[in-house]
Tab-separated table of C-alpha atoms and ligand atoms in Angstrom:
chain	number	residue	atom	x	y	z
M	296	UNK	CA	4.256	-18.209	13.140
M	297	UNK	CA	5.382	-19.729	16.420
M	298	UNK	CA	2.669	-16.694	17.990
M	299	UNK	CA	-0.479	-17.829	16.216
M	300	UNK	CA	-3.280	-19.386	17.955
M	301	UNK	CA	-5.133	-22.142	15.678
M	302	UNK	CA	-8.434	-22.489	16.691
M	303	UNK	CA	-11.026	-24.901	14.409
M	304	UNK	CA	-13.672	-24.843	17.166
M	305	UNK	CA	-17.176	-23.706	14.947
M	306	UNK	CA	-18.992	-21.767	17.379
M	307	UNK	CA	-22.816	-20.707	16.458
M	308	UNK	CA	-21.167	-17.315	15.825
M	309	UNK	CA	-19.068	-18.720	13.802
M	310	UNK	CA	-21.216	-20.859	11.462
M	311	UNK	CA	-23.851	-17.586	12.067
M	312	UNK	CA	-21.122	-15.236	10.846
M	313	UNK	CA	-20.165	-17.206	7.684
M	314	UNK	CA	-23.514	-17.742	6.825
M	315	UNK	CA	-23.903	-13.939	6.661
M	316	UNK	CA	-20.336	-13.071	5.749
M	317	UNK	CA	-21.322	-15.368	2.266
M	318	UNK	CA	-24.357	-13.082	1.865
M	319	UNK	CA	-22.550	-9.664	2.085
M	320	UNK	CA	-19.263	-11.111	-0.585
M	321	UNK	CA	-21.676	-10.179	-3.200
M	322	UNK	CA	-22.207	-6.516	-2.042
M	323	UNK	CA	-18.671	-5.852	-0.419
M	324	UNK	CA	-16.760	-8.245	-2.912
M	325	UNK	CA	-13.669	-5.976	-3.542
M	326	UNK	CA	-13.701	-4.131	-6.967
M	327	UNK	CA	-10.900	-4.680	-9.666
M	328	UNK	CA	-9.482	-1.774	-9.724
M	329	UNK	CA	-6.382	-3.843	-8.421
M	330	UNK	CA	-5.245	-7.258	-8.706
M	331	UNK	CA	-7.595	-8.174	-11.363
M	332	UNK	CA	-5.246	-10.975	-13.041
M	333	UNK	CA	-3.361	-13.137	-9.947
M	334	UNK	CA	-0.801	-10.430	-8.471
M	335	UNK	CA	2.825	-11.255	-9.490
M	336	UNK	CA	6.123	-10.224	-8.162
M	337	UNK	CA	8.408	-11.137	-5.798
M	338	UNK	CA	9.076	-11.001	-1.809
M	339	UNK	CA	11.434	-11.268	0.698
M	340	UNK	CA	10.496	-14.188	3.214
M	341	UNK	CA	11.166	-17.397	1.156
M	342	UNK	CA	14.644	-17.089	0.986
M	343	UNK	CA	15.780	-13.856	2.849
M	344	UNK	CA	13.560	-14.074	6.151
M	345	UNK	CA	14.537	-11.597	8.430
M	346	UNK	CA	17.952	-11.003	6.680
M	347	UNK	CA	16.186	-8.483	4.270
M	348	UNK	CA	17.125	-4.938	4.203
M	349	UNK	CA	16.690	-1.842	2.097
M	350	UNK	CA	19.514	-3.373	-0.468
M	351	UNK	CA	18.011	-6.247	-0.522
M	352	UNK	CA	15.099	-4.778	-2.067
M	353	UNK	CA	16.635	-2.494	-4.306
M	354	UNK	CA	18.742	-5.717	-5.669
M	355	UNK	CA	15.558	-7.355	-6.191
M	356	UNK	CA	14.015	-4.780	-8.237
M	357	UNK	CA	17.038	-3.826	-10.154
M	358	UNK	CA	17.330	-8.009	-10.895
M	359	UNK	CA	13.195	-8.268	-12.046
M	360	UNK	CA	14.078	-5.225	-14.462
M	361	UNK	CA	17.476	-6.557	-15.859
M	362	UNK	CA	16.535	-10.212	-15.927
M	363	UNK	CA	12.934	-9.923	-18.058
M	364	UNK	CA	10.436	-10.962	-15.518
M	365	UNK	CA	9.151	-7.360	-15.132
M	366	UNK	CA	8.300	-7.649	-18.825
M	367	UNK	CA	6.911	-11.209	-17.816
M	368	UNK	CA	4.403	-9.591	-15.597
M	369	UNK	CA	6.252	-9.378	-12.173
M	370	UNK	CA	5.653	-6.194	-10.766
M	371	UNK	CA	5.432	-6.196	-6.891
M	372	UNK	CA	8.436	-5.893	-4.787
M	373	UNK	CA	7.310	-7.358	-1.524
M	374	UNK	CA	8.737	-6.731	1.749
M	375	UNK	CA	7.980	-9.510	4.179
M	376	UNK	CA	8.428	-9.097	8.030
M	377	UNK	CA	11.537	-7.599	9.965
M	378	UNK	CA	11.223	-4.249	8.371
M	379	UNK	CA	9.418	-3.081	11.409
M	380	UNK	CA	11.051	-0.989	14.406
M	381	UNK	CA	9.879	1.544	17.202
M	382	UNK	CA	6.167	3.586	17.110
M	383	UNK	CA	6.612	6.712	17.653
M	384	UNK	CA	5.673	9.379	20.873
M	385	UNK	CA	1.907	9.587	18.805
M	386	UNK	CA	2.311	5.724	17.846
M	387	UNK	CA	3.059	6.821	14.261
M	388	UNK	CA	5.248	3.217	13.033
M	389	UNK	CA	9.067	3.343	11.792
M	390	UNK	CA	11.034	1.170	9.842
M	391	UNK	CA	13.984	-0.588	11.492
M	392	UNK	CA	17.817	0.670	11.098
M	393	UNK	CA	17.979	-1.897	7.994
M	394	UNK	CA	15.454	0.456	6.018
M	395	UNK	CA	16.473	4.177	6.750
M	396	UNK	CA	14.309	5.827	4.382
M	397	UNK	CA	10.731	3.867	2.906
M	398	UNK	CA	9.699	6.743	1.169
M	399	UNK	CA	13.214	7.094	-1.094
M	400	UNK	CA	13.033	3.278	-0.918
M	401	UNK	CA	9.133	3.194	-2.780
M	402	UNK	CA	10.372	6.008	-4.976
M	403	UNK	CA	13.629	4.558	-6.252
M	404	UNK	CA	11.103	0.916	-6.569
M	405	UNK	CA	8.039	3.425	-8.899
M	406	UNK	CA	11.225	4.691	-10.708
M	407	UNK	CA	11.643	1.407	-12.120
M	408	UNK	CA	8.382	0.896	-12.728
M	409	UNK	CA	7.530	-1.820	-10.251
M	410	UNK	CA	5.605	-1.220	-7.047
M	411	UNK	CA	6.374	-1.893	-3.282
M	412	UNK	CA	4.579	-4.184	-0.578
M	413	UNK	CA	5.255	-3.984	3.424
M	414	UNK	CA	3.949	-6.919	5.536
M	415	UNK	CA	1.954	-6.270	9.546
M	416	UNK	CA	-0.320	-8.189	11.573
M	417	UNK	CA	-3.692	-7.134	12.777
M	418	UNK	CA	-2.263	-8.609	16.157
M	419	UNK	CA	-0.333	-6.944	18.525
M	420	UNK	CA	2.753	-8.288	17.280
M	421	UNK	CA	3.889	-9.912	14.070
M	422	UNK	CA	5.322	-13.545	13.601
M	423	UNK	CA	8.541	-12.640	14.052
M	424	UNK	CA	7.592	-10.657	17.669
M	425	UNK	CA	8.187	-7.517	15.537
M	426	UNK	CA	5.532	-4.343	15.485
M	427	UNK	CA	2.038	-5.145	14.512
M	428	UNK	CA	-0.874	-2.739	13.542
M	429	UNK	CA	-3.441	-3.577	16.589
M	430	UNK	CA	-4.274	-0.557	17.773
M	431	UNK	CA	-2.791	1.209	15.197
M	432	UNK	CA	-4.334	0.246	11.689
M	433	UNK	CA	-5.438	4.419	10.474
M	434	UNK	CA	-2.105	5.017	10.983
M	435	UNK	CA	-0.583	2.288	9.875
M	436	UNK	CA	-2.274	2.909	6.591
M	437	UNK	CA	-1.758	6.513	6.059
M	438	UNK	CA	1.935	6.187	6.942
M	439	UNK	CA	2.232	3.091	4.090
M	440	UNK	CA	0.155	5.302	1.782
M	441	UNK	CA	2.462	8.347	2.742
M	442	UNK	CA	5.375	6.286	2.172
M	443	UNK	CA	3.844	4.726	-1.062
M	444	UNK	CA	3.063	1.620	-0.286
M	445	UNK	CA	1.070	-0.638	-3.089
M	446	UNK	CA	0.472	-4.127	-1.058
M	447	UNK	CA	0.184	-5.009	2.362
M	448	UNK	CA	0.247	-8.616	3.334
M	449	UNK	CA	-1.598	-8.616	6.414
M	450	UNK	CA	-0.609	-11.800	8.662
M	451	UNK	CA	-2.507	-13.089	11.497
M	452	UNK	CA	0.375	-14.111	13.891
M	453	UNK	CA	-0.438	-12.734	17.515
M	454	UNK	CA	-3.986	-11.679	17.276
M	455	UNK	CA	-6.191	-13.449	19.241
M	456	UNK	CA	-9.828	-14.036	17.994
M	457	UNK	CA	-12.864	-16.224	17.098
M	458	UNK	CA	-14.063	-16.140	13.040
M	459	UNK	CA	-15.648	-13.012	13.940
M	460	UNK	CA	-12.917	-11.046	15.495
M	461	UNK	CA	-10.790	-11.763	12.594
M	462	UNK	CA	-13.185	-10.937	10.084
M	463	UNK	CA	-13.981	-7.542	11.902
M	464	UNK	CA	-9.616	-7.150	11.921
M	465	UNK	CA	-9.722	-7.485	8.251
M	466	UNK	CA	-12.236	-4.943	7.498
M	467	UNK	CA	-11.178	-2.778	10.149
M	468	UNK	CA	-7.667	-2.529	8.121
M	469	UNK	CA	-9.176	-2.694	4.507
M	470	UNK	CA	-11.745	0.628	5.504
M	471	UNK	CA	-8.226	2.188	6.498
M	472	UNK	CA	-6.209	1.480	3.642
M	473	UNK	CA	-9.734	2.690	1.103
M	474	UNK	CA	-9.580	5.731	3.528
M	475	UNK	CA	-6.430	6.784	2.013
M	476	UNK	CA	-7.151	6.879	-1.412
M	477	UNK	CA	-4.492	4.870	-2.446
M	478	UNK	CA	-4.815	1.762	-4.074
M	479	UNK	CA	-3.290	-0.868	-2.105
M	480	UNK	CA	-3.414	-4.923	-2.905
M	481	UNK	CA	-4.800	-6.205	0.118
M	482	UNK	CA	-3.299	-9.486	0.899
M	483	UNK	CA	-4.735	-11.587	3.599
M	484	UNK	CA	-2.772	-14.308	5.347
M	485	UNK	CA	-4.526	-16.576	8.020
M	486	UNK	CA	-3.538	-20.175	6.611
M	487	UNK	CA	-6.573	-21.047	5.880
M	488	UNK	CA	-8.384	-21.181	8.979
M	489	UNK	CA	-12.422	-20.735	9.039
M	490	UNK	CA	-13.111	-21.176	6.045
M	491	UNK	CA	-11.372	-17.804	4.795
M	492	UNK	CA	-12.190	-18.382	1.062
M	493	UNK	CA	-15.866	-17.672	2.085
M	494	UNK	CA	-15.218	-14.820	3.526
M	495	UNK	CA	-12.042	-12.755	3.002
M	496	UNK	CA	-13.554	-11.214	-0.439
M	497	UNK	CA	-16.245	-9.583	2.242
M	498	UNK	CA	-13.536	-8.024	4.230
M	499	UNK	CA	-11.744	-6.699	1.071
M	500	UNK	CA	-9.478	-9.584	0.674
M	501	UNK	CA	-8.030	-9.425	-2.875
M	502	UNK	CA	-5.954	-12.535	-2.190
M	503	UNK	CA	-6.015	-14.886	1.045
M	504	UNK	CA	-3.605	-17.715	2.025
M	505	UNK	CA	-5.480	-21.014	1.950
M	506	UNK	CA	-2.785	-22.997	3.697
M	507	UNK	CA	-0.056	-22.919	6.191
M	508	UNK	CA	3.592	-22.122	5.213
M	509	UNK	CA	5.079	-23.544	2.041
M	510	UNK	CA	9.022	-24.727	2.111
M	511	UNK	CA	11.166	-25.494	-0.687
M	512	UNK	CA	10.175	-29.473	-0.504
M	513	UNK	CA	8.406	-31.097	-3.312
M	514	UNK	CA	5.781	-32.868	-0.372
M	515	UNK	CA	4.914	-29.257	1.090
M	516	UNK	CA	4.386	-28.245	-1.993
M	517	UNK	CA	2.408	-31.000	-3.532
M	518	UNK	CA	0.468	-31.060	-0.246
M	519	UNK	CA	-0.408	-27.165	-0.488
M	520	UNK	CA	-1.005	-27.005	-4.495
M	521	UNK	CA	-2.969	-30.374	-4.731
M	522	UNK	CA	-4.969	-29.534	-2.268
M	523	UNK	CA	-6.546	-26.498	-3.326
M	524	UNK	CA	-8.981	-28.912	-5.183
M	525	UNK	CA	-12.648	-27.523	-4.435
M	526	UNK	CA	-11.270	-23.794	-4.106
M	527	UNK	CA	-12.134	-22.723	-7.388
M	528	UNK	CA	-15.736	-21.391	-6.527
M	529	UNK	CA	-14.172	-18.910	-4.693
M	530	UNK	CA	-11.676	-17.326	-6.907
M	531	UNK	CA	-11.803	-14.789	-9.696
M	532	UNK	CA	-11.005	-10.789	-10.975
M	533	UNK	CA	-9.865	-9.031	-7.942
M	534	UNK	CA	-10.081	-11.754	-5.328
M	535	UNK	CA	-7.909	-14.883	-5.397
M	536	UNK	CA	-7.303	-17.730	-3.526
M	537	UNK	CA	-3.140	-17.703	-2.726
M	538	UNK	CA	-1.900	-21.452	-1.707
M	539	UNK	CA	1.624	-19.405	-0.491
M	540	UNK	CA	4.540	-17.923	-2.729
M	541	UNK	CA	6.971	-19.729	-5.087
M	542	UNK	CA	10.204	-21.517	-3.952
M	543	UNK	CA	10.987	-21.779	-7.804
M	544	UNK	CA	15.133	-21.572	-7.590
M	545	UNK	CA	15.551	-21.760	-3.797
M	546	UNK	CA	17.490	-25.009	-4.566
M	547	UNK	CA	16.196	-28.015	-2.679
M	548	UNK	CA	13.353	-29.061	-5.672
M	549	UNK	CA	14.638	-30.551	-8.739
M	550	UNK	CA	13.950	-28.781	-12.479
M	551	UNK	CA	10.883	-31.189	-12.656
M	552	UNK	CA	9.528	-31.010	-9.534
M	553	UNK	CA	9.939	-26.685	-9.678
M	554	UNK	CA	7.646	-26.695	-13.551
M	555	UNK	CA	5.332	-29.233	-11.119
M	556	UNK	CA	5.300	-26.124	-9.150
M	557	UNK	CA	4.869	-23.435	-11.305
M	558	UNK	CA	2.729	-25.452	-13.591
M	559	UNK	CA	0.187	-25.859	-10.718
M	560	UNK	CA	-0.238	-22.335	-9.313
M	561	UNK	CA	-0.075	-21.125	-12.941
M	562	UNK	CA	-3.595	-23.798	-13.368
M	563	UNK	CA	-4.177	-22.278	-9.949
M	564	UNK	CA	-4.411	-18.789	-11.062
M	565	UNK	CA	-2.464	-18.501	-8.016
M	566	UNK	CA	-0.704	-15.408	-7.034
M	567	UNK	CA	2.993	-15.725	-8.604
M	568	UNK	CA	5.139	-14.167	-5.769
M	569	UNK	CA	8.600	-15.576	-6.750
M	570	UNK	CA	10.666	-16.252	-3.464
M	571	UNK	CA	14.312	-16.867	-4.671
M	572	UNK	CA	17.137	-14.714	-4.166
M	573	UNK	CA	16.413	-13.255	-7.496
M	574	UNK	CA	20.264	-11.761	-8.358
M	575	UNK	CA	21.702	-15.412	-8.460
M	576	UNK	CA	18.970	-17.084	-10.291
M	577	UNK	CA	20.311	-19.799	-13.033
M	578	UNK	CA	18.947	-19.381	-16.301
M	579	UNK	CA	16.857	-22.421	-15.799
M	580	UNK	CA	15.209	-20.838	-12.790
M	581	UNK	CA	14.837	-17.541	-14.782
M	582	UNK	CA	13.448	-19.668	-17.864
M	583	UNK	CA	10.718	-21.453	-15.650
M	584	UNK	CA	9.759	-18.208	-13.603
M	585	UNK	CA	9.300	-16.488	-17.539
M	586	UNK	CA	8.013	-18.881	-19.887
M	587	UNK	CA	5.170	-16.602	-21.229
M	588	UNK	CA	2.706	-19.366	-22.299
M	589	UNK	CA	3.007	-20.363	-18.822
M	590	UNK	CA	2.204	-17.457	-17.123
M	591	UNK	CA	-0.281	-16.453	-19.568
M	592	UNK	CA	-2.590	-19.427	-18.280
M	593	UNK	CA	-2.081	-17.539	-14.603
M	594	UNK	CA	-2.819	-13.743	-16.053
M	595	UNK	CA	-5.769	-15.107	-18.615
M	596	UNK	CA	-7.874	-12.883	-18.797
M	597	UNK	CA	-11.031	-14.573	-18.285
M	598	UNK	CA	-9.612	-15.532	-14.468
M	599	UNK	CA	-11.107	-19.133	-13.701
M	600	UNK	CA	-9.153	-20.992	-11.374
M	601	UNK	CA	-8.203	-24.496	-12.734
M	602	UNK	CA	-9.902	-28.023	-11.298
M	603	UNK	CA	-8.768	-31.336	-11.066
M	604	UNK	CA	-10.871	-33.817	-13.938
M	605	UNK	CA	-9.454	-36.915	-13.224
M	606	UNK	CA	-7.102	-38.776	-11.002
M	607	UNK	CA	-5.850	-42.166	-11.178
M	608	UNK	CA	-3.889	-43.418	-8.045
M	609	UNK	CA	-0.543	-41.006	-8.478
M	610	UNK	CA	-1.633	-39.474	-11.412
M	611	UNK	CA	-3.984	-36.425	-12.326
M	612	UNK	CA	-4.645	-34.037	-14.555
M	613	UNK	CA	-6.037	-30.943	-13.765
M	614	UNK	CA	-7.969	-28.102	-15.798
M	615	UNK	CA	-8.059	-24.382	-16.518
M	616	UNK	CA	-10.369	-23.124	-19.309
M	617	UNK	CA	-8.794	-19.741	-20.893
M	618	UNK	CA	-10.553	-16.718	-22.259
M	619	UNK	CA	-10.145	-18.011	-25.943
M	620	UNK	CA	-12.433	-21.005	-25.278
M	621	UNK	CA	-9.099	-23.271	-25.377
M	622	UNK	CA	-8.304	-25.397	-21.974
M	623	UNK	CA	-5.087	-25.579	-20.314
M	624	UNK	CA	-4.201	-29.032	-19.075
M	625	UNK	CA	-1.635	-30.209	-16.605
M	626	UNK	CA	-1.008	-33.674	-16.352
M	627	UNK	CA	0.792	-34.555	-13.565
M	628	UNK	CA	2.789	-37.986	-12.339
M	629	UNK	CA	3.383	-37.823	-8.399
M	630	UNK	CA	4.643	-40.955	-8.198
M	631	UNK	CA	7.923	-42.393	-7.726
M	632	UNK	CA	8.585	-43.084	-11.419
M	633	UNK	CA	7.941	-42.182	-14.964
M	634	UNK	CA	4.235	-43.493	-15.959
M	635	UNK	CA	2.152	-42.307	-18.761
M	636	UNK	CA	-0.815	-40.286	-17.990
M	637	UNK	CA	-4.201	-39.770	-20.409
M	638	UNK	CA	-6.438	-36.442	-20.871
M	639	UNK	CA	-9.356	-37.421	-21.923
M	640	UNK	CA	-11.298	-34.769	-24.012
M	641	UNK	CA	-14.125	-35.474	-22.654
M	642	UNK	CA	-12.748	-34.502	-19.216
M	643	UNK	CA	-11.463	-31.602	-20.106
M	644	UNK	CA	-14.039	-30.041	-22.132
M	645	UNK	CA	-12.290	-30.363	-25.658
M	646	UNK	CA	-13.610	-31.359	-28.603
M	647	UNK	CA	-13.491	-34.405	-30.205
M	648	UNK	CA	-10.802	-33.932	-32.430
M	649	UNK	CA	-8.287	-30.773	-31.225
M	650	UNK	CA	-4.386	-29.938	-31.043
M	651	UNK	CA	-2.257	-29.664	-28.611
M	652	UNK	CA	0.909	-27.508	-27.767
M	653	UNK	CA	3.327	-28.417	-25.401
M	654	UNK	CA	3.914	-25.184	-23.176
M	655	UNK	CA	7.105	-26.006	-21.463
M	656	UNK	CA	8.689	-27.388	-24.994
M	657	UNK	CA	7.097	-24.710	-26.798
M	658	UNK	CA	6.159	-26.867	-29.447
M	659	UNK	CA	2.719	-27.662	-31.262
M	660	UNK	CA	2.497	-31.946	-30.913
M	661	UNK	CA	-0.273	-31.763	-33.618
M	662	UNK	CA	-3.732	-33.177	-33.777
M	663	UNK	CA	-5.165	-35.651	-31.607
M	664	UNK	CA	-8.653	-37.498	-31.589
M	665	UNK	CA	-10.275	-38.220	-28.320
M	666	UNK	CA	-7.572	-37.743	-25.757
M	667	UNK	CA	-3.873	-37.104	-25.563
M	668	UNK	CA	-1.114	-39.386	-23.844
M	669	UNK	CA	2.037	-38.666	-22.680
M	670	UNK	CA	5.083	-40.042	-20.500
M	671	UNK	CA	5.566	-37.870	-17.426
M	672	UNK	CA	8.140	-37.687	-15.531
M	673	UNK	CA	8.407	-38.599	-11.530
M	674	UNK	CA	7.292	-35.605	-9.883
M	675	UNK	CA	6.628	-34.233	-13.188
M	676	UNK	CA	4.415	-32.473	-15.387
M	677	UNK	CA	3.147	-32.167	-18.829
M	678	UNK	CA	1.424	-28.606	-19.322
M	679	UNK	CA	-0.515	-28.436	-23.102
M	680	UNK	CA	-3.429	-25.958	-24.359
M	681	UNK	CA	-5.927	-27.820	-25.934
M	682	UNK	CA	-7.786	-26.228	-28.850
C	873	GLA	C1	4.097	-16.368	8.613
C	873	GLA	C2	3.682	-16.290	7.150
C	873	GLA	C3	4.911	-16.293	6.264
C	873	GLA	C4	5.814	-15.121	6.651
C	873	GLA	C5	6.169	-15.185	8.127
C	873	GLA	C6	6.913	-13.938	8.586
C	873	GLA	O1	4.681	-17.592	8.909
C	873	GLA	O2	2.831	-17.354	6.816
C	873	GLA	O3	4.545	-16.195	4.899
C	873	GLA	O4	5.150	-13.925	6.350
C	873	GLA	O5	4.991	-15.316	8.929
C	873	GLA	O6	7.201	-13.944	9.944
């Protein structure tokens, strides 16, 4: 991170290159043959950083088997950076002393019936000044494919580059990973600059950061999540927009202000990368990471990324229509103490007359006429389907 260059200067290239870059999405717009619902799983950086290693990641996968969240949908087992050591005589990459063998690593991951991600920059070097694939990116993809890689989270860090460069950096690494046959989750990561939204589904992008870093801090996190408002043109099967991973358990967010959280990607169709150190999760961390009717309104089918419908000072309520016809509807308090906040109907494209069932209470609250109120906690949130 501390490598990156930020540069918001719009060049005529620039404006010339997104103009064209939105033409070609519709030809080159990846295919679903992965991530067709939001990508979920876990990875390393949130809590681990550069203190992962091979058991690490082997306790991670073990934990999403044993604990129910692989049969909640979580399936990736992400390796962030530090994994990275020396290039080889020919340039070929190798993994650091903490991961002596990737390929029995994968394997032992596929046994379990997950899949593995690895991390790399299209810059020289990655944000943690380790190896990056600049230079290098045929390789780089047939060794993950060889190793069995499924993801790669591709992170701008050192390279250096107008909207252009980047956009040729991006393609140059998605031809290499379609070269191998594999199928590999391509995962873009450039905070957000340049508009990326417009054009990362050109370049193969089946999920691109919109922001900066998140950190386990209810303000980050409102700031990252609540701002995605206007995104939702650009999401949908295959190609998502990914406001950063989940700090859901990392400790420094209280119970309310972590459903706020997960509540908001899950509206979000966001990707669901949990980012906890998964084998000494609480239950109540566990239970929000798993509630199936929450994560059902991220993996719906139909794949329509959620909108705010109204906002009044603090409070908002925010919108994802589901594949059934019913809505899902967050209502959210951001203020500094419990207030009531009002769906109307109207706004959220319910009938006049509907029920609603509380998602995080599990519970159906009945029939309502017109619009449905409710007390929400500071920080908080009220999720319902609306029928
Ligand atoms: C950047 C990314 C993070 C993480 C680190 C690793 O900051 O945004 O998600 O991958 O690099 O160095």
């Amino acid at each position: 991170m501390n490598l990156r260059i930020t540069s918001r200067h719009w060049s005529l290239s620039t404006v010339l290159c997104l103009f064209i870059c939105a033409g070609a999405s519709t030809v080159l717009a990846q295919d679903t043959t992965v991530a067709r619902t939001p990508p979920m799983g876990w990875n390393s950086w949130n809590h681990f950083a550069c203190k992962v290693n091979d058991q690490v990641v082997r306790a991670a996968a073990d934990t999403i088997v044993s604990s129910g969240m692989k049969a909640a949908g979580y399936i990736y087992v992400n390796i962030d950076d530090c994994w990275e050591g020396k290039r080889d005589d020919v340039g070929i990459i190798r993994a650091n002393e903490k991961f002596p063998d990737m390929r029995a690593l994968a394997d032992y991951v596929h046994s379990q019936g997950l899949k593995l991600g690895i991390y790399s920059s299209p810059g020289p070097k990655t944000c943690a000044g380790f190896e990056g694939s600049f230079g290098h990116e045929e390789q780089d993809a047939q060794t993950y494919a060889g190793w069995g890689i499924d993801y790669l989270k591709y992170d701008y860090c050192s390279f250096r580059g107008d909207v252009a460069a980047q956009i040729a950096a991006y393609k140059k690494m998605h031809d290499a990973l379609v070269k191998t046959g594999r199928p590999i989750v391509f995962s873009l990561c450039q905070y957000g600059m340049d508009r990326v939204w417009a054009w990362a589904p050109s370049v193969g992008g089946n999920l691109w950061r919109t922001t900066d870093d998140i950190s386990d801090d209810y303000d980050r996190m409102a700031y990252l999540g609540f701002g995605q408002k206007g995104l939702e043109r650009f999401a949908g099967p295959g190609h998502w927009n990914d406001p950063d991973m989940l700090e859901v358990g990392n400790g420094k967010m209280t119970s309310d202000e972590y459903r706020t959280h997960m509540s908001l990607w899950c509206l979000l169709a966001a990707p669901l990368l949990a980012g906890n150190d998964l084998a000494k999760m609480s239950p109540e961390t566990l239970a929000i990471l798993t509630n199936s009717e929450v994560v059902g309104l991220d993996q719906d089918s139909a794949g329509i990324q959620g909108r705010r419908v109204a906002q009044e000072g603090p409070l908002e309520v925010w919108v994802k229509p589901l594949a059934d016809g019913s809505k899902a509807v967050g209502l959210f308090n951001r203020g500094e103490s419990i207030m009531p906040v009002t769906a109307y109907f109207q706004d959220v494209g319910a009938g006049e007359s509907a029920d609603v069932r509380d998602l995080w209470a599990r519970k159906d609250l009945g029939v309502f006429k017109g619009q449905f109120t409710t007390q929400v906690p500071k920080h908080g949130v009220v999720l319902v389907k609306i029928k």
